[in-house]
Short mmCIF file of C-alpha atoms and ligand atoms in Angstrom, two decimals:
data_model
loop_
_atom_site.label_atom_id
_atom_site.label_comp_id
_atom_site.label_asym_id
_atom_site.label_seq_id
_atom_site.Cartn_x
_atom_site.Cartn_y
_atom_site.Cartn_z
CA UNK A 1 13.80 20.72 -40.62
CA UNK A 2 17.35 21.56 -38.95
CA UNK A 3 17.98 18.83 -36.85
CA UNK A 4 20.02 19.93 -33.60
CA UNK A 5 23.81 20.29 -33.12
CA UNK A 6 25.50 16.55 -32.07
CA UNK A 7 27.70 16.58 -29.52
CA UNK A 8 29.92 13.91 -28.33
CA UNK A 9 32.48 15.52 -25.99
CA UNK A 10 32.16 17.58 -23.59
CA UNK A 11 34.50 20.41 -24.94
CA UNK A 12 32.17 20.73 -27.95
CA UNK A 13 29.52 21.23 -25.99
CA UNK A 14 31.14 23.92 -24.03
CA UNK A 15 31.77 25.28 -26.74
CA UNK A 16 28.60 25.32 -28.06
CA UNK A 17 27.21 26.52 -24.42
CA UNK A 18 29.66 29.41 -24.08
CA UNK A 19 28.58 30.69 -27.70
CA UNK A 20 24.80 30.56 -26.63
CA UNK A 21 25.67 32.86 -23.71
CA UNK A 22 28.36 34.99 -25.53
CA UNK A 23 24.76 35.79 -27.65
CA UNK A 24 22.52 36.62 -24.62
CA UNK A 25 20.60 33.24 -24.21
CA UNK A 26 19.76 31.55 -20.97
CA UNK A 27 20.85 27.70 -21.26
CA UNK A 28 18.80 25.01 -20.13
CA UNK A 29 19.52 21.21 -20.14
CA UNK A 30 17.26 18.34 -19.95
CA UNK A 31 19.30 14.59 -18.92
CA UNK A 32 17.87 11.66 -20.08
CA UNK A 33 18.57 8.32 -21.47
CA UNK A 34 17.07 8.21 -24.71
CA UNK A 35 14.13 5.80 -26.17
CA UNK A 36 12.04 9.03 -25.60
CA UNK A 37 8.61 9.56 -25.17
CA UNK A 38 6.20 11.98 -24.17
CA UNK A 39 7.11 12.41 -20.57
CA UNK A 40 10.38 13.49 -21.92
CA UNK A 41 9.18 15.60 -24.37
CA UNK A 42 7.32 17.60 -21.81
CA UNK A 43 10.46 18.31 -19.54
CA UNK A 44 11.99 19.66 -23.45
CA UNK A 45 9.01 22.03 -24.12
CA UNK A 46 9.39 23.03 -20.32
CA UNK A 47 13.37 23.87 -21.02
CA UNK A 48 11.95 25.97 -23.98
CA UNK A 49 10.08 28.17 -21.61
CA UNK A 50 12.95 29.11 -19.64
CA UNK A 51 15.86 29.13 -21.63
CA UNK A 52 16.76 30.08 -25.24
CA UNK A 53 19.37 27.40 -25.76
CA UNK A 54 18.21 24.00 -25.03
CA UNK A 55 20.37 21.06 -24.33
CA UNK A 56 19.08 17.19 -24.21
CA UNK A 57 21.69 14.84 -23.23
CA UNK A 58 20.92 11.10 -24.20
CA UNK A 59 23.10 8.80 -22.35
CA UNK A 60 22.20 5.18 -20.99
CA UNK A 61 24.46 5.60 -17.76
CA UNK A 62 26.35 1.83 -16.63
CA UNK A 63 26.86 3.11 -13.19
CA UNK A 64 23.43 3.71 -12.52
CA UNK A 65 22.16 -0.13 -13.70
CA UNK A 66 23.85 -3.21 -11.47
CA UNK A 67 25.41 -6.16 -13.36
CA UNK A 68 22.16 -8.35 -12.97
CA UNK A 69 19.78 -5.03 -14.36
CA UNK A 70 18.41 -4.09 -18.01
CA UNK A 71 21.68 -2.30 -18.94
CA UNK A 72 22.17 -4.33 -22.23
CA UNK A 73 18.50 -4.61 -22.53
CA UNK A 74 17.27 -0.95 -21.90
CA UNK A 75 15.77 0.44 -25.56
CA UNK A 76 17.92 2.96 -27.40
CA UNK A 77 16.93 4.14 -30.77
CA UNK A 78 18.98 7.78 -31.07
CA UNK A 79 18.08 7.73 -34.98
CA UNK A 80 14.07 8.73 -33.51
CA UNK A 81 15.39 10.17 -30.70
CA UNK A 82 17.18 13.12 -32.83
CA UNK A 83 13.60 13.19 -34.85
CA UNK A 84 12.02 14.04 -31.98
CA UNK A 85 13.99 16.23 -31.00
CA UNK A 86 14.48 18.02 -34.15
CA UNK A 87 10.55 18.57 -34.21
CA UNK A 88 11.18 20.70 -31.31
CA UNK A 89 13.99 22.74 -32.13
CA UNK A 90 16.75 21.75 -29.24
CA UNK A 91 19.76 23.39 -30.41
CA UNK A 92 22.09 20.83 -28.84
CA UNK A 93 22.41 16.74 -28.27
CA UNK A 94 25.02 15.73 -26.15
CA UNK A 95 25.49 11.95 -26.68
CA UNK A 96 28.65 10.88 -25.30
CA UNK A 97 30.59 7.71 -25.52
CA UNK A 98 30.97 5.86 -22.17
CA UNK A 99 34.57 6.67 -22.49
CA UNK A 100 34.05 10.66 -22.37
CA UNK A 101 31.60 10.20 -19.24
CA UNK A 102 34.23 7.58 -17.15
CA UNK A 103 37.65 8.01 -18.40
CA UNK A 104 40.18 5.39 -18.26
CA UNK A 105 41.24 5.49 -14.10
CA UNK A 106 38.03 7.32 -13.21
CA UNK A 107 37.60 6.71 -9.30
CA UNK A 108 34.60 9.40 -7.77
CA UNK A 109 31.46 8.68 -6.42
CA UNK A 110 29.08 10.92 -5.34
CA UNK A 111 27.21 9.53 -2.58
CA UNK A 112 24.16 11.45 -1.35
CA UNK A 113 22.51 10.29 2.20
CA UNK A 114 19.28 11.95 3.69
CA UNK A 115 16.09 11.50 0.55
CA UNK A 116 18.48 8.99 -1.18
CA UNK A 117 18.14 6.21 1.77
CA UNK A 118 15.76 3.61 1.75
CA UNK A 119 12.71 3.24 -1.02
CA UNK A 120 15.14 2.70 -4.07
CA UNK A 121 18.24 2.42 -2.31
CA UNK A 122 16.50 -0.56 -0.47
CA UNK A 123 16.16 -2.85 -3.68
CA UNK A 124 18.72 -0.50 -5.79
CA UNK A 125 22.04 0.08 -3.52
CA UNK A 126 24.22 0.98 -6.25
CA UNK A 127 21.60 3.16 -8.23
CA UNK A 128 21.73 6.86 -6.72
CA UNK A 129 25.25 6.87 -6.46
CA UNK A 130 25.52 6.29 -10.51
CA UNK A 131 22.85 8.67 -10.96
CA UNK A 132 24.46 11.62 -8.71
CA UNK A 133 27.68 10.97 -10.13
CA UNK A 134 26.56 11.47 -13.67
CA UNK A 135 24.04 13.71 -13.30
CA UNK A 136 27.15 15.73 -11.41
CA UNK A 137 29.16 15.10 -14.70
CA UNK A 138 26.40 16.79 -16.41
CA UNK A 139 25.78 19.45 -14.77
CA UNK A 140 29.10 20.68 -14.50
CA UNK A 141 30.01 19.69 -18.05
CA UNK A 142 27.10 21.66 -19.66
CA UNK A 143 26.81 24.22 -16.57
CA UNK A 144 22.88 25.38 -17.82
CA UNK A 145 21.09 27.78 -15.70
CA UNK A 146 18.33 25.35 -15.24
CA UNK A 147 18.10 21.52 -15.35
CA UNK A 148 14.53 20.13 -15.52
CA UNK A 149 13.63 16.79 -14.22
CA UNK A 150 10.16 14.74 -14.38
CA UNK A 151 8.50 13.57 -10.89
CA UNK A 152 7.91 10.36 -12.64
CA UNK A 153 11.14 9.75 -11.01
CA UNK A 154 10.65 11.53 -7.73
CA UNK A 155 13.18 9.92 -5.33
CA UNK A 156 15.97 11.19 -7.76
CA UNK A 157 14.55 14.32 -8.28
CA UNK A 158 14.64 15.16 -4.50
CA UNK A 159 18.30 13.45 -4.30
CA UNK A 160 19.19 15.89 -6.88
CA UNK A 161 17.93 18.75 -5.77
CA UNK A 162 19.88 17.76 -2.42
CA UNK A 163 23.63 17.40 -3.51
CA UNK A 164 22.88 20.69 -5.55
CA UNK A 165 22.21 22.53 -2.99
CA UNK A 166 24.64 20.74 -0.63
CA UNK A 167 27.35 21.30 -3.20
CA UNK A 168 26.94 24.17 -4.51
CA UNK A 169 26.75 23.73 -8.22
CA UNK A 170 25.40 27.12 -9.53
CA UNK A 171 22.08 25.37 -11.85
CA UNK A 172 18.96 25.59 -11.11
CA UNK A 173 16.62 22.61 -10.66
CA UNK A 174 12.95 22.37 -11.96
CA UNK A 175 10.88 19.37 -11.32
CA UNK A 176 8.10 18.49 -14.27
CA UNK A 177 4.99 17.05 -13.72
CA UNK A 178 4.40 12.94 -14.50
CA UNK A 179 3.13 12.05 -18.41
CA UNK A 180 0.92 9.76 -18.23
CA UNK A 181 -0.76 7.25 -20.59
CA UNK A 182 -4.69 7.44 -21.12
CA UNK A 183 -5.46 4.69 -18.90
CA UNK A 184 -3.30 6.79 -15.80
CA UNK A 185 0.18 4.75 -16.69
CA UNK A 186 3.46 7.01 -16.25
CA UNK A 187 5.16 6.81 -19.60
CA UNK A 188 8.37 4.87 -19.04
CA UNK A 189 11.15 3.91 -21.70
CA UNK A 190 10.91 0.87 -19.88
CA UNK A 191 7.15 0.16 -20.49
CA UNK A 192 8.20 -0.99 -23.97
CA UNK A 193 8.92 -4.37 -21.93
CA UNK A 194 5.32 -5.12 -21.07
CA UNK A 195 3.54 -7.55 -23.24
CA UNK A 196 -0.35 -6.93 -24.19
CA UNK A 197 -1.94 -8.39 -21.21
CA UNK A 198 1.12 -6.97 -18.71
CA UNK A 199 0.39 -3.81 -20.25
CA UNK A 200 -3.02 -3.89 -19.08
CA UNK A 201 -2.34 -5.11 -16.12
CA UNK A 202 0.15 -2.01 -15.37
CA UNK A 203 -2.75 0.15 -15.22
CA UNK A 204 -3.41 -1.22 -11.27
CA UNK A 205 -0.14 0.91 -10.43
CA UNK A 206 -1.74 4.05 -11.07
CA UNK A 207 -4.96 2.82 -9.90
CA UNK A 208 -3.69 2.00 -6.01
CA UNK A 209 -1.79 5.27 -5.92
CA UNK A 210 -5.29 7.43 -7.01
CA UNK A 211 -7.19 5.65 -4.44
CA UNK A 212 -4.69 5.08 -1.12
CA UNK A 213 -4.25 9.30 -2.22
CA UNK A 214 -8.46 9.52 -1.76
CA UNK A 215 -8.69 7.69 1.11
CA UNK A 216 -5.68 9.24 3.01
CA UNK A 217 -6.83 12.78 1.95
CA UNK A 218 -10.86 11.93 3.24
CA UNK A 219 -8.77 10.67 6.76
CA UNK A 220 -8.44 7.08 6.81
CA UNK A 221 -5.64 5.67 8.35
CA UNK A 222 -2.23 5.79 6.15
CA UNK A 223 -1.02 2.22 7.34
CA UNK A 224 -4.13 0.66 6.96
CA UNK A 225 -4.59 2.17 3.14
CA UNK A 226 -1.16 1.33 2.37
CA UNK A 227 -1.01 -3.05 3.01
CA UNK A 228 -4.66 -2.95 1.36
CA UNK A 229 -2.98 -0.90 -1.88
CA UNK A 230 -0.29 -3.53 -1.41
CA UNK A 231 -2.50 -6.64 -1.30
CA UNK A 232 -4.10 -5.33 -4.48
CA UNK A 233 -0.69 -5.32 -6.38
CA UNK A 234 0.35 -8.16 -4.91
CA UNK A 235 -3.27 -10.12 -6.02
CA UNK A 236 -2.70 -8.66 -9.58
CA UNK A 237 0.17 -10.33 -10.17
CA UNK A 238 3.13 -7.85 -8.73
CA UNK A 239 5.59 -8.36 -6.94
CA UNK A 240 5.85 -5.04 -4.20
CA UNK A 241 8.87 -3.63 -3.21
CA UNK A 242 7.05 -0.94 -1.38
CA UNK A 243 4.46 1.57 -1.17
CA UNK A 244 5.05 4.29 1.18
CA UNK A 245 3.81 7.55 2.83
CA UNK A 246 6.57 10.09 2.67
CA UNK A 247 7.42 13.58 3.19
CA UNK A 248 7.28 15.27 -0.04
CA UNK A 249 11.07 16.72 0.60
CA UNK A 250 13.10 15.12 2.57
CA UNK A 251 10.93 11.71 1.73
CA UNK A 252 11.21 11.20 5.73
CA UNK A 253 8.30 7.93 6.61
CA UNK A 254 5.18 10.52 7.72
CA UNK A 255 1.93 8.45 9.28
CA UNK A 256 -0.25 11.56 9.80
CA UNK A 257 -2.39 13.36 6.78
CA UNK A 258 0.24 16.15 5.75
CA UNK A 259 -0.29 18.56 2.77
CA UNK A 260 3.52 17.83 1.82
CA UNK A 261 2.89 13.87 1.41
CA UNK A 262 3.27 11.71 -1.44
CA UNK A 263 3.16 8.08 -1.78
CA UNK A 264 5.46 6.63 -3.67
CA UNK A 265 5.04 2.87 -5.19
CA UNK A 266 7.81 0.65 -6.94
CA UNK A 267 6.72 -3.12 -7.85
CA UNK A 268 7.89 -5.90 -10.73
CA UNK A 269 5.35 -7.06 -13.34
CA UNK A 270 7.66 -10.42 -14.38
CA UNK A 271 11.21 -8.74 -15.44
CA UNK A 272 9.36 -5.16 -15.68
CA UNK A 273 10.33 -2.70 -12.39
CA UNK A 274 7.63 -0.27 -12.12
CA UNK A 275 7.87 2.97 -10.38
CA UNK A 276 5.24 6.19 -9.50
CA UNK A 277 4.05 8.20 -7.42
CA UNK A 278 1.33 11.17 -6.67
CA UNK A 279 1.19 13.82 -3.62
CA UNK A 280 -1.99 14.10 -1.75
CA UNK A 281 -4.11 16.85 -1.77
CA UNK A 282 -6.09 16.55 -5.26
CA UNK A 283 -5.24 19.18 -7.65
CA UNK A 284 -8.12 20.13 -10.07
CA UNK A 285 -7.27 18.00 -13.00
CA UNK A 286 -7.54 14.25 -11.70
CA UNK A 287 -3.88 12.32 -11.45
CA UNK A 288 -1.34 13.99 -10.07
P1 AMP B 1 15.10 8.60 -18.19
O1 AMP B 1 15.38 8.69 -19.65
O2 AMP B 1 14.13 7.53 -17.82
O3 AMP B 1 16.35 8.61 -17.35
O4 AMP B 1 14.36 9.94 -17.82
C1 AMP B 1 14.90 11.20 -18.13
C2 AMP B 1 14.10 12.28 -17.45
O5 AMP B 1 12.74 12.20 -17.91
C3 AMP B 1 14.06 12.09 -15.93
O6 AMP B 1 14.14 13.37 -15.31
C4 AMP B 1 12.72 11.45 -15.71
O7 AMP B 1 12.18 11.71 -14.44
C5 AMP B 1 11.88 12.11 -16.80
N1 AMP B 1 10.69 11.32 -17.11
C6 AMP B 1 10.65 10.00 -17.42
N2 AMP B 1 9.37 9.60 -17.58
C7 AMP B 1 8.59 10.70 -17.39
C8 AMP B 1 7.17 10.94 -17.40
N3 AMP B 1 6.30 9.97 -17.67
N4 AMP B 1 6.74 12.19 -17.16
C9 AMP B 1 7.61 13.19 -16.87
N5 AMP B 1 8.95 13.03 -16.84
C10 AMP B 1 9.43 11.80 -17.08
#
């Protein structure tokens, strides 16, 4: 098996990207932070279907993680990674040092407003401007014709499909459904920090989003739905940070039934932050 082209800079993989065009093929990148799993893998076989040339970028961003987060902590194992990766036949890794990302002096933030206040930004007031800065960097380092993204993250995926559009950088952006685990858990890198019985436990998170989604969609009131899905986190053991009704684009509070809802759920088991989320209006194959 050819494993895919390593790249560490960002001319190389210009380089590389210029080539695959020079030669006809469409160019799609896929951003992520390594320790994959199957959630990941999904948003790389999506990338397949739209572009010739696929590009993963592994890179555990420090702006994104404050000083008291998992930074040090979060997983990385790029030796499997590349495996992976190879079994799928990405052309290109881009796994930059820290220093090729924020050179020495580097100064810019980009800092989003509208979907990026409130829910994360709440508990996380440093976190979208890391991730819009890099993914930025990215973007305009690799210039694809498509980026793909997973819902499992869906705050940032709206936050990034708004400074796109707001400035102007010529990719487009394709949201990929959530991965989840047999018993309805969203794969996570950061799963790999539950113990047996947390693990088990984790399985609630799912569980309170399927049902506040039933009951909202057969017309029960949102609020009402919401503290009881709240008071069944917080009696397994979880610590809420919220779970909220919001407009499925501009993530806006909504309290009436809407076809463009979701509701959206981020809570601690111990150390372990937990995040999901699923849109009302059940499509035919269960969790969504
Ligand atoms: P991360 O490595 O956690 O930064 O994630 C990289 C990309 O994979 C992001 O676009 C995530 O939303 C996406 N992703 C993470 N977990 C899942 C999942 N369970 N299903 C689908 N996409 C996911």
């Amino acid at each position: 098996m050819i494993g895919p082209k390593v790249y560490e800079t960002v001319a190389d993989m210009r380089q590389a990207v210029d080539a695959a065009r020079a030669a006809g093929e469409r160019v799609a990148l896929v951003p992520t932070m390594g320790a994959l799993h199957e959630g990941h893998l999904s948003l790389v076989r999506a990338a397949r279907e739209h572009a010739g040339h696929v590009i993963v970028s592994i890179f555990v961003n420090p702006t994104q993680f404050a000083p008291t987060e998992d930074f040090d902590a979060y997983p990385r194992d790029s030796e499997a990674d590349l495996k992976l990766l190879a079994g799928l036949g990405v052309e290109g890794v881009f796994m930059p040092p820290a220093t090729e990302i924020y050179p020495p002096g580097f100064a810019t933030v980009v800092s989003v407003g509208g979907p990026a206040e409130g829910l994360e930004s709440a508990t996380r007031p440093h976190f979208f401007g890391g991730v819009a800065t890099v993914v930025t960097k990215l973007l305009l380092a690799a210039l694809p014709d498509v980026a793909i993204f997973g819902e499992k993250d869906y705050q940032q995926l709206c936050v990034i499909r708004r400074f796109v559009r707001d400035l102007d950088i010529p990719v487009e952006i394709l949201g990929g459904p959530t991965v989840r685990e047999e018993d309805g858990l969203a794969m996570s890198s950061r799963n790999r920090y539950l113990g047996t019985e947390a693990r088990r436990t984790a399985a609630l998170v799912p569980q309170v989003l399927n049902e506040a989604i039933e009951r909202i969609d057969a017309g029960e009131e949102a609020s009402t739905v919401l503290a009881e899905g709240t008071a069944r986190l917080t009696q397994g053991g979880f610590a809420v940070d919220y779970l909220e009704l919001r407009d499925a684009e501009t993530l806006a509070p909504v309290d009436a039934q809407s076809a463009r809802a979701r509701v959206l759920v981020a809570a601690k088991l111990g150390q372990t932050r937990l995040i999901d989320n699923m849109s009302l209006a059940r499509p035919a194959n269960g969790w969504r």
